[in-house]
Coordinates of C-alpha atoms in Angstrom, one line a residue:
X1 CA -21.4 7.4 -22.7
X2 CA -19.5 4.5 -23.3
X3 CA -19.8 1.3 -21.0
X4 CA -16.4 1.3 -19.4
X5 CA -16.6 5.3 -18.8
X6 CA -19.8 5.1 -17.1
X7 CA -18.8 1.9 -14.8
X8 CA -15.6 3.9 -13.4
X9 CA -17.7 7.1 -12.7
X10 CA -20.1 4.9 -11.2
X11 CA -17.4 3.3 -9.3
X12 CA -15.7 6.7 -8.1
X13 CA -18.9 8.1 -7.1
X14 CA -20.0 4.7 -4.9
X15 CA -16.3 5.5 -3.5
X16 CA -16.7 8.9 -2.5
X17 CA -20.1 7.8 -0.4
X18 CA -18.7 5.1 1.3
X19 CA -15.5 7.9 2.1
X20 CA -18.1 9.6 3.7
X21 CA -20.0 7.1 5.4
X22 CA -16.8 6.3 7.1
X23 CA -16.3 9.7 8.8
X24 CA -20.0 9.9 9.8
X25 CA -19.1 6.7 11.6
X26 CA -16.3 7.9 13.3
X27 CA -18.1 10.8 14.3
X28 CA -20.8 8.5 15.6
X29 CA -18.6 6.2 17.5
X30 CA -17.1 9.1 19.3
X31 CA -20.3 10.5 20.5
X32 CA -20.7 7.5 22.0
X33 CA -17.8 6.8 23.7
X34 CA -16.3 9.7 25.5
X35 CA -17.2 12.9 23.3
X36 CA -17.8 15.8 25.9
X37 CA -21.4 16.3 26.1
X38 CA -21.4 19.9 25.5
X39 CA -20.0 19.1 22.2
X40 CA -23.3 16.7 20.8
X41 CA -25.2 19.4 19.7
X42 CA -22.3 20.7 17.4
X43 CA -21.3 17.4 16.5
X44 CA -24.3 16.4 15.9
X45 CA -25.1 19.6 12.9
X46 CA -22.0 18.5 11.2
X47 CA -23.0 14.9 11.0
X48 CA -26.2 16.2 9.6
X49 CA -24.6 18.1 7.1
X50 CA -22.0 15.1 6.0
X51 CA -25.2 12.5 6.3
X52 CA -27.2 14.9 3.8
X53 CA -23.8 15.4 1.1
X54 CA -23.8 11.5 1.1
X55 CA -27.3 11.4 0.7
X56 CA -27.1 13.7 -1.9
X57 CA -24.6 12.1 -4.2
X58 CA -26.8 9.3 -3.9
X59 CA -29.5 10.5 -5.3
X60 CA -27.7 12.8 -7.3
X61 CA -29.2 13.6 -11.1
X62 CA -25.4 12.5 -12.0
X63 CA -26.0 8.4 -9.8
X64 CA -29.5 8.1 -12.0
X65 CA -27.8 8.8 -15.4
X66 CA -25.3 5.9 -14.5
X67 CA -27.5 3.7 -13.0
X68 CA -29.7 4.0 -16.1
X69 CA -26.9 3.5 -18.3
X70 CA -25.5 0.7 -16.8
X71 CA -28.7 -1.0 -16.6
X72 CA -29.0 -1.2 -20.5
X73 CA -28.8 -4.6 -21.6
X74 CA -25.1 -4.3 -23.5
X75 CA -23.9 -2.9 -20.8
X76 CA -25.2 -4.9 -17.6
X77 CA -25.0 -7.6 -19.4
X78 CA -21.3 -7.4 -19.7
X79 CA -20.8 -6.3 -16.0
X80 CA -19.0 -8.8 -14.0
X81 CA -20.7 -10.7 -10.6
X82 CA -19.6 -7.8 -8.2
X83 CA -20.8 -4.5 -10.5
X84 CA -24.2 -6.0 -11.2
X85 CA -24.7 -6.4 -7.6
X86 CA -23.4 -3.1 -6.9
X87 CA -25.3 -1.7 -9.5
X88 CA -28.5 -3.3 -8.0
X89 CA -27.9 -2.5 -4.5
X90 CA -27.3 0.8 -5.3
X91 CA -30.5 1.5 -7.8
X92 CA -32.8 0.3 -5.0
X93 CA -31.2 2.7 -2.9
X94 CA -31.5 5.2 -5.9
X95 CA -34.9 4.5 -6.4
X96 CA -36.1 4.4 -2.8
X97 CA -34.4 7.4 -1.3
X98 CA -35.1 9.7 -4.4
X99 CA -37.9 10.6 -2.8
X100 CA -36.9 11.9 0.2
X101 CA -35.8 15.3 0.4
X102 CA -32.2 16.2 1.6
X103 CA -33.0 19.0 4.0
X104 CA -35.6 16.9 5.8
X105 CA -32.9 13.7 6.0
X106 CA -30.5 16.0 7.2
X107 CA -33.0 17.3 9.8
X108 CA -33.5 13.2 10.9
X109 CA -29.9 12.8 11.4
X110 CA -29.2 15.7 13.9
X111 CA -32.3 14.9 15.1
X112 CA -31.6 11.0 15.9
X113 CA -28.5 12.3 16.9
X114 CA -28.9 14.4 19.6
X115 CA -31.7 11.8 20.7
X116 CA -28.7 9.3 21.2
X117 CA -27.0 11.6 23.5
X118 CA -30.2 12.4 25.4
X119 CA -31.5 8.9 25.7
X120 CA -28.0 8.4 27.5
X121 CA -28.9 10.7 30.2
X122 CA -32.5 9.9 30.2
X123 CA -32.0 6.2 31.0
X124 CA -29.2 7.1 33.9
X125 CA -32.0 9.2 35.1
X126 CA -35.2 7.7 34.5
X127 CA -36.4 9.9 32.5
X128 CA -38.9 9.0 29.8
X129 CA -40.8 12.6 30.0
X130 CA -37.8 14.0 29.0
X131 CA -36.8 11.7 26.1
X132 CA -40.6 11.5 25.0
X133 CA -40.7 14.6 22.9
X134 CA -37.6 13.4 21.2
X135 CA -39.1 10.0 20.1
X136 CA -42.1 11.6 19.1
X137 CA -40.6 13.5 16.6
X138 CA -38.6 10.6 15.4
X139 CA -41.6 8.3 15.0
X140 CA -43.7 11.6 12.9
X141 CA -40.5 11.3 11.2
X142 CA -40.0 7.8 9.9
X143 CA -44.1 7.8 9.0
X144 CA -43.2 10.7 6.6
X145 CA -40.8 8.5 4.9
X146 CA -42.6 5.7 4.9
X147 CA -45.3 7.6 2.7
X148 CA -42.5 8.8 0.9
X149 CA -41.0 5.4 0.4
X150 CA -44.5 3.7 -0.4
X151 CA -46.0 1.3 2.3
X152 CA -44.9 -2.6 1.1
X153 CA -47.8 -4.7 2.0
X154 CA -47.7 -2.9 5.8
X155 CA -46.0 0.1 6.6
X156 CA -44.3 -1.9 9.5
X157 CA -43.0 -4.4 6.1
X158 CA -41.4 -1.0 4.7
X159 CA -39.1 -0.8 7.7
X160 CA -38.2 -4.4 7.9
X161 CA -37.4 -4.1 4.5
X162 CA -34.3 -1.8 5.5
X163 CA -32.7 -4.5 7.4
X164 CA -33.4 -7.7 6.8
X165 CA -34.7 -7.4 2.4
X166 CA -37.6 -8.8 1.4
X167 CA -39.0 -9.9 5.2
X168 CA -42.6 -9.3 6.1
X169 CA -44.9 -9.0 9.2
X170 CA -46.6 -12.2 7.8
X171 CA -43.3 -14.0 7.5
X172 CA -42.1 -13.4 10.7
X173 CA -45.1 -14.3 12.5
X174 CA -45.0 -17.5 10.9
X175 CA -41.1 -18.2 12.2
X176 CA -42.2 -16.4 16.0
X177 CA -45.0 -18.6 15.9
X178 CA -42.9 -21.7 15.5
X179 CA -40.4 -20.3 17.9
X180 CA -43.5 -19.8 20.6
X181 CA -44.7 -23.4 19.9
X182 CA -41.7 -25.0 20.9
X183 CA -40.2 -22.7 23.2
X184 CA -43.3 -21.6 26.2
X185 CA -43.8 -25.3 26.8
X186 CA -39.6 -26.1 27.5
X187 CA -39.8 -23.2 29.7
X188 CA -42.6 -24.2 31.9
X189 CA -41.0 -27.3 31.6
X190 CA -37.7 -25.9 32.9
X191 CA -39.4 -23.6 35.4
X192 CA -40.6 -26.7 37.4
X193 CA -37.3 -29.0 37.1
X194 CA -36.0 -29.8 40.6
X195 CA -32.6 -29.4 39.0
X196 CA -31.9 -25.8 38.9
X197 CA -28.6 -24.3 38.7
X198 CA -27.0 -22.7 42.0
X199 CA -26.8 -19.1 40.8
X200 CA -24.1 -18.1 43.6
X201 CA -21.5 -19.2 42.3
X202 CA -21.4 -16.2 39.9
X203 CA -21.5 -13.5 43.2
X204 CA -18.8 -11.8 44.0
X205 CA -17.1 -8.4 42.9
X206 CA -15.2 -7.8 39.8
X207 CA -12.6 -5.3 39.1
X208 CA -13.7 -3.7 35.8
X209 CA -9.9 -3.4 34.5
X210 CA -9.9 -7.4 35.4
X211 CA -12.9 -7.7 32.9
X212 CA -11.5 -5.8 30.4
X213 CA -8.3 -7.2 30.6
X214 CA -10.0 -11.4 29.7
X215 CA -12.0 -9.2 27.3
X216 CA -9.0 -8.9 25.4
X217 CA -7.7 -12.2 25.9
X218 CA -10.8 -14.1 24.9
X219 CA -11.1 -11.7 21.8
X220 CA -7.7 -13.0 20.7
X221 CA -8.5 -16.1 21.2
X222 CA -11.7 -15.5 18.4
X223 CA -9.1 -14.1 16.4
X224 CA -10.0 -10.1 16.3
X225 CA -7.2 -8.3 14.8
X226 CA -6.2 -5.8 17.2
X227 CA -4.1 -4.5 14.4
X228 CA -7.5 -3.6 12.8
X229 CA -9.7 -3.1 15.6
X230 CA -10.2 -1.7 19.5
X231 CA -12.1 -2.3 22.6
X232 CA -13.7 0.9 24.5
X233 CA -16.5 1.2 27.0
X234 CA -20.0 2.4 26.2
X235 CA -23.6 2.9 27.7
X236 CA -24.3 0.5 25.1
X237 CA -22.4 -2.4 24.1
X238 CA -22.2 -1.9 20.0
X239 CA -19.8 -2.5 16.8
X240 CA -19.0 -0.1 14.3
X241 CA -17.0 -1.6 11.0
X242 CA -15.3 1.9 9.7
X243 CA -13.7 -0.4 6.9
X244 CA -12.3 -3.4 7.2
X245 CA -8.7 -2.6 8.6
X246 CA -10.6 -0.1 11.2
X247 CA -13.5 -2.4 13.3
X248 CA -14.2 -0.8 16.8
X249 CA -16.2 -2.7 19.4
X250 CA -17.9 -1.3 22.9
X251 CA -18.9 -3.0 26.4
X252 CA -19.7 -2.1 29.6
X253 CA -18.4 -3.3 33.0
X254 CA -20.4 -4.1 36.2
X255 CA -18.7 -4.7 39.0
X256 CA -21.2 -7.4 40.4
X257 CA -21.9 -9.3 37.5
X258 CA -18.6 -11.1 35.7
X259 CA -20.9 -12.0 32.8
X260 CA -22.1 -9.0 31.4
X261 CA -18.7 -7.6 29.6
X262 CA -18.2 -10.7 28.9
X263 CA -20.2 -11.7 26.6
X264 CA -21.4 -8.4 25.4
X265 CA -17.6 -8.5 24.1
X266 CA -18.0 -12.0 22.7
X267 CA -21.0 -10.6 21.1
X268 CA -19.8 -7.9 19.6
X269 CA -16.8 -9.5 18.6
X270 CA -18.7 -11.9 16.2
X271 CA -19.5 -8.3 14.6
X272 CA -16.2 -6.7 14.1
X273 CA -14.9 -10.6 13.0
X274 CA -18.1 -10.2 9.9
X275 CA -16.4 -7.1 9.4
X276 CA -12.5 -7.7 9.5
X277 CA -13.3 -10.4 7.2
X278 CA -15.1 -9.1 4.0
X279 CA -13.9 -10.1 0.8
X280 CA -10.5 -7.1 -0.7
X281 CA -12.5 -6.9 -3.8
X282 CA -15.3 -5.6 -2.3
X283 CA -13.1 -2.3 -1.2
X284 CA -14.5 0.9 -2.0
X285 CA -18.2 -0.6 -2.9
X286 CA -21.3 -0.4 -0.4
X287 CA -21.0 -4.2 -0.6
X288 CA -18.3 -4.4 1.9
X289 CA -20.4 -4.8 4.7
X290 CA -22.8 -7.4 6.1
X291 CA -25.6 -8.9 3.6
X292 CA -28.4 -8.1 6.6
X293 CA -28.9 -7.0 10.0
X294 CA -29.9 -10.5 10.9
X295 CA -27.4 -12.4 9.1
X296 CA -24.7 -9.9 10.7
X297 CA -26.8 -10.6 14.5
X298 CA -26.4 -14.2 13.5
X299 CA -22.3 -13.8 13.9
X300 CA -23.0 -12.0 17.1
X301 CA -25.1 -14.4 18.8
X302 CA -23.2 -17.3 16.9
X303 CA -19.8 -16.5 18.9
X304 CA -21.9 -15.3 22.3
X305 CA -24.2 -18.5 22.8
X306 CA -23.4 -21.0 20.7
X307 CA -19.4 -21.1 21.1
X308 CA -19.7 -18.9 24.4
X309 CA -22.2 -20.2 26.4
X310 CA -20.9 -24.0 25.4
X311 CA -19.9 -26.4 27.6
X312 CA -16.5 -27.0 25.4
X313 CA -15.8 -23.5 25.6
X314 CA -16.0 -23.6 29.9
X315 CA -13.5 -26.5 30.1
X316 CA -11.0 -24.6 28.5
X317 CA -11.6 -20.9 29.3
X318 CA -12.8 -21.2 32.6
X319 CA -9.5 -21.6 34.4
X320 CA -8.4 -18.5 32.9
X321 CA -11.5 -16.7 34.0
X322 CA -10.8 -17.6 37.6
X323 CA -7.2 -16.9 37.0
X324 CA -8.2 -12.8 36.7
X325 CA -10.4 -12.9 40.0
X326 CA -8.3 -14.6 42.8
X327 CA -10.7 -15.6 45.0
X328 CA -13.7 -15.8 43.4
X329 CA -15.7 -18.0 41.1
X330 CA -15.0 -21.2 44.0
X331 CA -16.7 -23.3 42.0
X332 CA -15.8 -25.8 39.1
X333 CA -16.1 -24.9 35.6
X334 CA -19.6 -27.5 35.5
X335 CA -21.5 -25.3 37.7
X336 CA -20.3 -22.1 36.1
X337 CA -21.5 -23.7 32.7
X338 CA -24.4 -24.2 33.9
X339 CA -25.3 -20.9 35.9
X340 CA -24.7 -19.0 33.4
X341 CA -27.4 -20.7 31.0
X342 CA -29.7 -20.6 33.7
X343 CA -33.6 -19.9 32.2
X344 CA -35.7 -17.7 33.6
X345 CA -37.4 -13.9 33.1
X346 CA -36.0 -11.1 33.0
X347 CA -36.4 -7.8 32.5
X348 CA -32.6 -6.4 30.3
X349 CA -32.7 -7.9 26.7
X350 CA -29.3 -8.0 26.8
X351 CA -28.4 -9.8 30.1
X352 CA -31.9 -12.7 29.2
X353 CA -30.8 -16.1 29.0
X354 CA -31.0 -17.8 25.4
X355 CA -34.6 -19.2 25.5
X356 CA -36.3 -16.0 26.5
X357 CA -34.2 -13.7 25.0
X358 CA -36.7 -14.3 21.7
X359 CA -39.5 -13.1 24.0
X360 CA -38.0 -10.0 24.7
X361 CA -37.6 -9.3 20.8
X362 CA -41.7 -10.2 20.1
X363 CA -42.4 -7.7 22.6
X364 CA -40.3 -4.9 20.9
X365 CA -41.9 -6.5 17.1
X366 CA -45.2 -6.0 18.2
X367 CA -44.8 -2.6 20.2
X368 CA -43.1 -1.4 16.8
X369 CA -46.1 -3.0 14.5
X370 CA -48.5 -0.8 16.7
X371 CA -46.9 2.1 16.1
X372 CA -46.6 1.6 12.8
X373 CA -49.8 0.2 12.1
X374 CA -52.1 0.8 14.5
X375 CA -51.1 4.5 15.2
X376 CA -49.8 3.9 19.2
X377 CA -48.1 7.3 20.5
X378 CA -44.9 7.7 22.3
X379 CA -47.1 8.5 25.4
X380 CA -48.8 4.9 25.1
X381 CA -45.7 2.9 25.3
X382 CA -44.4 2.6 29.3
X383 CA -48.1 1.5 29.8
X384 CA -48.1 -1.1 26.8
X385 CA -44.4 -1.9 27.5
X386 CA -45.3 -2.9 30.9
X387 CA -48.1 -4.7 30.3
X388 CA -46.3 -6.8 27.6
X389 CA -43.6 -7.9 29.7
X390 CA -46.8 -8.6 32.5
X391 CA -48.2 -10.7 29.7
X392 CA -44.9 -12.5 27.9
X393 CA -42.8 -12.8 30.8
X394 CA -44.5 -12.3 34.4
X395 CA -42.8 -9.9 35.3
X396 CA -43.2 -5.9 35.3
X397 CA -40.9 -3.2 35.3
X398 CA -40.2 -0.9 38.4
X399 CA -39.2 1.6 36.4
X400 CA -38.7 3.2 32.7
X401 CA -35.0 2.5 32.8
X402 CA -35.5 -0.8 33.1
X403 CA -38.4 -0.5 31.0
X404 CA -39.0 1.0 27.8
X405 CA -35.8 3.3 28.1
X406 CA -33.2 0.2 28.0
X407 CA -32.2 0.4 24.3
X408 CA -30.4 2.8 22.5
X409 CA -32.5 1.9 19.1
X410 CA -35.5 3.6 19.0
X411 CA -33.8 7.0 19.9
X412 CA -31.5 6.6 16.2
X413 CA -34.6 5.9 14.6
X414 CA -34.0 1.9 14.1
X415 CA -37.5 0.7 13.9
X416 CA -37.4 -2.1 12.1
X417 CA -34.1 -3.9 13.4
X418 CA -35.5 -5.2 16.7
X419 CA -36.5 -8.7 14.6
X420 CA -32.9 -8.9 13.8
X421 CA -31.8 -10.2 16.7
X422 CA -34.5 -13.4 16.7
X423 CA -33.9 -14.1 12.8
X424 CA -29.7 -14.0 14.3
X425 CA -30.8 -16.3 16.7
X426 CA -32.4 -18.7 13.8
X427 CA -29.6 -18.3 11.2
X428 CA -26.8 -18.8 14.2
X429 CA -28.3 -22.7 14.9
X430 CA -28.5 -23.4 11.3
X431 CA -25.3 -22.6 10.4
X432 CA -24.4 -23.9 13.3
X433 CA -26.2 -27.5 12.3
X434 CA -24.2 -27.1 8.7
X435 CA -20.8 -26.6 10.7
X436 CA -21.4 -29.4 12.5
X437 CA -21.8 -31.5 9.5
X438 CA -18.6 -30.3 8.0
X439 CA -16.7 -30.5 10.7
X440 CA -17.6 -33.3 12.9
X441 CA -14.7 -32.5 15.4
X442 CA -16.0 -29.0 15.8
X443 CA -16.6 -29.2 20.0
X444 CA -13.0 -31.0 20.1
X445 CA -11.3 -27.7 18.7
X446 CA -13.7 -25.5 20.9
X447 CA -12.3 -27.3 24.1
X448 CA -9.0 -27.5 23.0
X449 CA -9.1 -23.8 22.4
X450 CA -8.9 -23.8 18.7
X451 CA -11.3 -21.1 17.7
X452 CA -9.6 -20.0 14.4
X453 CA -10.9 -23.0 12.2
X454 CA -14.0 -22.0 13.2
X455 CA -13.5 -18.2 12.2
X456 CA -11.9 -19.2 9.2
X457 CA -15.1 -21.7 8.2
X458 CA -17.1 -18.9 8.7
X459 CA -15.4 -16.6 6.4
X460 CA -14.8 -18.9 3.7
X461 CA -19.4 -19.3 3.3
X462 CA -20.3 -15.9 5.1
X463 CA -18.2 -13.2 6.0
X464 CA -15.7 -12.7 2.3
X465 CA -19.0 -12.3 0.7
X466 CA -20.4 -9.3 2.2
X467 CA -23.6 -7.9 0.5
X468 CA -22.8 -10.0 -2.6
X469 CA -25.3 -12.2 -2.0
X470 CA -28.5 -11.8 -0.3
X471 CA -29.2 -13.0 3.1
X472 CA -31.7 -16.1 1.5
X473 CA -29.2 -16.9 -1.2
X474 CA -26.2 -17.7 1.8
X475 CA -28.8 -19.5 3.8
X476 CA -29.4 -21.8 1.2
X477 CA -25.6 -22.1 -0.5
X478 CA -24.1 -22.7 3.5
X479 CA -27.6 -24.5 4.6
X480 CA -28.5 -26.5 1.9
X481 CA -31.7 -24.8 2.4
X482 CA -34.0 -21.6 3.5
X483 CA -34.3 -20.3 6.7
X484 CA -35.9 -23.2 9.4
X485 CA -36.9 -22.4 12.9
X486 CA -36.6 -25.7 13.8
X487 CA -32.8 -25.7 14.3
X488 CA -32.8 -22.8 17.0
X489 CA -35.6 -24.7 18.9
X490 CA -34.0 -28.3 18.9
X491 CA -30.5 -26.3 19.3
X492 CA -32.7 -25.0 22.4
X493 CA -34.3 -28.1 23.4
X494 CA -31.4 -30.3 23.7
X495 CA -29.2 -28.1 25.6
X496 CA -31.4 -27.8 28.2
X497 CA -33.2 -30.6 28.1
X498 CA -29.2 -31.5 29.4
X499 CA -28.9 -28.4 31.7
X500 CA -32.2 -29.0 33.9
X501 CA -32.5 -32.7 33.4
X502 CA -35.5 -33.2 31.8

């Protein structure tokens, strides 16, 4: 088969997944925002059987005789930048999931997705008996495929692999140990300061259509294309990038806590901007979409703490804020800046304060390594979950729902992606420190309310690129360097080192 032939088969196939991958996420976004629940079981058969047709043609006799071909040395050799990636990306994929049998994937994915339904009602009920069985199976699950796969050093490395390449147990508790170093001395340091913010001034009651409503506006302001995108509500705030001209986002309102929608949206926004973004001539390829979970977390957590939680961002957005809630928030746009980076534990991952939040991911990290590699059962974990948070954080859950039942991740089978979030936090600061250096009037435009250079600097290094690079390689071209835990924990440091006067 000639070169050219075999590169625009390749290319139509690659097409037709990503065609279907795009369904199965529509499918999955509406399970998850409003699909009636008498409908998940159905639903979620027919995403099984579209999940195992893509997997199929991805393993497909047909995707190794192309991958094979185009791997010959007159042919790769001759591919341009974009096809040898492709063509990379897609033989580890190849050569990974080869192994795994279609009718037992297609079993996982009804499987993880009826436990996504369930875990909704099991969390609004406390339920962990009930949900148990179902992560049980999913954990006998992803140990078959990790024999399948082949164990990579651990068999807790051969899930990080998945989502952020090339990581490792040993790696990352190298960069948690640095982040521990620094971090449990500034909060004990923080914990005794005389000058601790006045939380009150965030009390009150908020009308969720209020929320929603400065939702939309600050999203503007980030520059989300509505005209490619949409805000709903969900159990779980989450983003899901159909394609680039179709990027849904999710929150959730609370009526007694203004901050929670808020910068769940702000957080998911950074998602769907990653994904609005990506470079046109990555359409139709599996590189259209973000290099790694944590270099995609790092937009989310980027635009939530670092632009969000700002003091720039307050004294220009915080009249608006009050603006929605007549009222409320009596206070002046100081002390709001500063309750709402107040430091302390907590029990939600999603609601903890910058400084902790990395806590709440090594507790998560090394629950998942001892299931992985120790051989902890889903009965152990409300006992060990408990205890960790007892031993990280001082505090103890009153109840599952709070506890071990207050992500959605485990219940799609996403062990592996918890790290994510603290290797976000890490890339965020550094690209924040490079920003910085490139554009020294970077806090001016944040107060001023000039967020689009900043989106627009960000998809000029990170976002146009997709998977074409590899999270270590952007690091390094936007950096000037790899990935240093030192910039989160003097980003950390010196904001509040400010905060509590220390």
């Amino acid at each position: 088969m000639e070169k050219a032939e075999a590169l625009a088969k390749f290319r139509e196939l690659i097409k037709k997944i990503k065609s279907y991958e795009e369904v199965i996420g529509l499918a999955y976004w509406d399970m998850r925002t409003g699909a009636p629940k008498s409908g998940i079981d159905a639903r979620s058969e027919a995403v099984g059987v579209l999940s195992a047709e893509s997997f199929r043609l991805a393993v497909s006799d047909e995707m190794g005789e192309l991958l094979a071909r185009l791997r010959e040395p007159d042919a790769y050799g001759n591919l341009s930048r974009i096809d040898r990636r492709l063509v990379d990306e897609t033989a580890k994929e190849y050569e990974r999931n080869r192994r795994i049998p279609p009718e037992l994937y297609q079993e996982y994915v009804v499987l993880t997705s009826q436990a996504e339904a369930f875990w909704e009602q099991a969390k609004a009920n406390n339920d962990y008996a009930g949900f148990r069985p179902y992560l049980e199976r999913i954990i006998d699950y992803t140990n078959r495929f990790i024999e399948l796969w082949g164990v990579k050093g651990t068999r807790y490395d051969t899930l990080l692999d998945q989502y952020e390449p090339g990581m490792t147990t040993a790696e990352l508790d190298r960069l948690f140990g640095g982040l521990r170093e620094k971090l449990v001395p500034l909060a004990a340091a923080i914990a005794e300061s005389p000058a601790q913010p006045d939380r009150s001034v965030l009390a009150g009651t908020f009308e969720p259509e209020a929320q929603r409503r400065f939702s939309l506006f600050i999203l503007k302001e980030m520059g989300f294309d509505f005209e490619a995108g949409r805000l709903d509500e969900s159990v779980h705030p989450f983003a899901t990038g159909l394609n680039p001209g179709d990027v849904r986002i999710t929150t959730r309102y609370l009526p007694n806590d203004v901050a929670s929608a808020l910068f769940g949206t702000i957080h998911e926004g950074g998602h769907a901007l990653y994904e609005q973004n990506l470079g046109s001539e990555l359409a139709g390829t599996t590189l259209q979409t973000g290099t790694s979970m944590g270099i995609h977390e790092s937009q989310s957590r980027f635009w939530e703490n670092i632009i969000g939680r700002s003091r720039p961002f307050w004294q220009r957005y915080f009249g608006e804020l009050q603006s929605h809630f007549p009222g409320r928030l009596n206070t002046d746009a100081e002390s709001f800046y500063r309750a709402i980076n107040i430091v302390e534990p907590s029990l939600i991952r999603i609601e903890a304060d910058e400084l902790t939040y990395n806590l709440h991911i090594v507790i998560r990290y090394e629950i998942e390594k001892m299931i992985f590699d120790e051989g902890v059962t889903a009965a152990d974990l409300p006992e060990i979950w408990n205890a960790k948070y007892k031993e990280y954080l001082g505090i103890e859950p009153p109840n599952d729902a709070e506890g071990v039942l207050q992500d959605v991740h485990w219940s799609g089978g996403a062990f592996g992606y918890f790290p994510s979030y603290a290797l976000g936090n890490m890339y965020a600061a550094q690209f924040a420190a490079a920003m910085e250096r490139e554009m020294p009037d970077i806090w001016e435009l944040v107060g001023s309310g000039r967020l689009i250079p900043i989106k627009d600097w960000l998809t000029e290094r990170i976002y146009r690129y997709g998977k074409l690079e590899t999270p270590g390689e952007i690091v390094r071209r936007v950096t000037g360097g790899p990935l240093n835990p030192s910039y989160l924990t003097d980003y950390l440091e010196e904001k509040y080192r400010d905060i509590y006067r220390l």
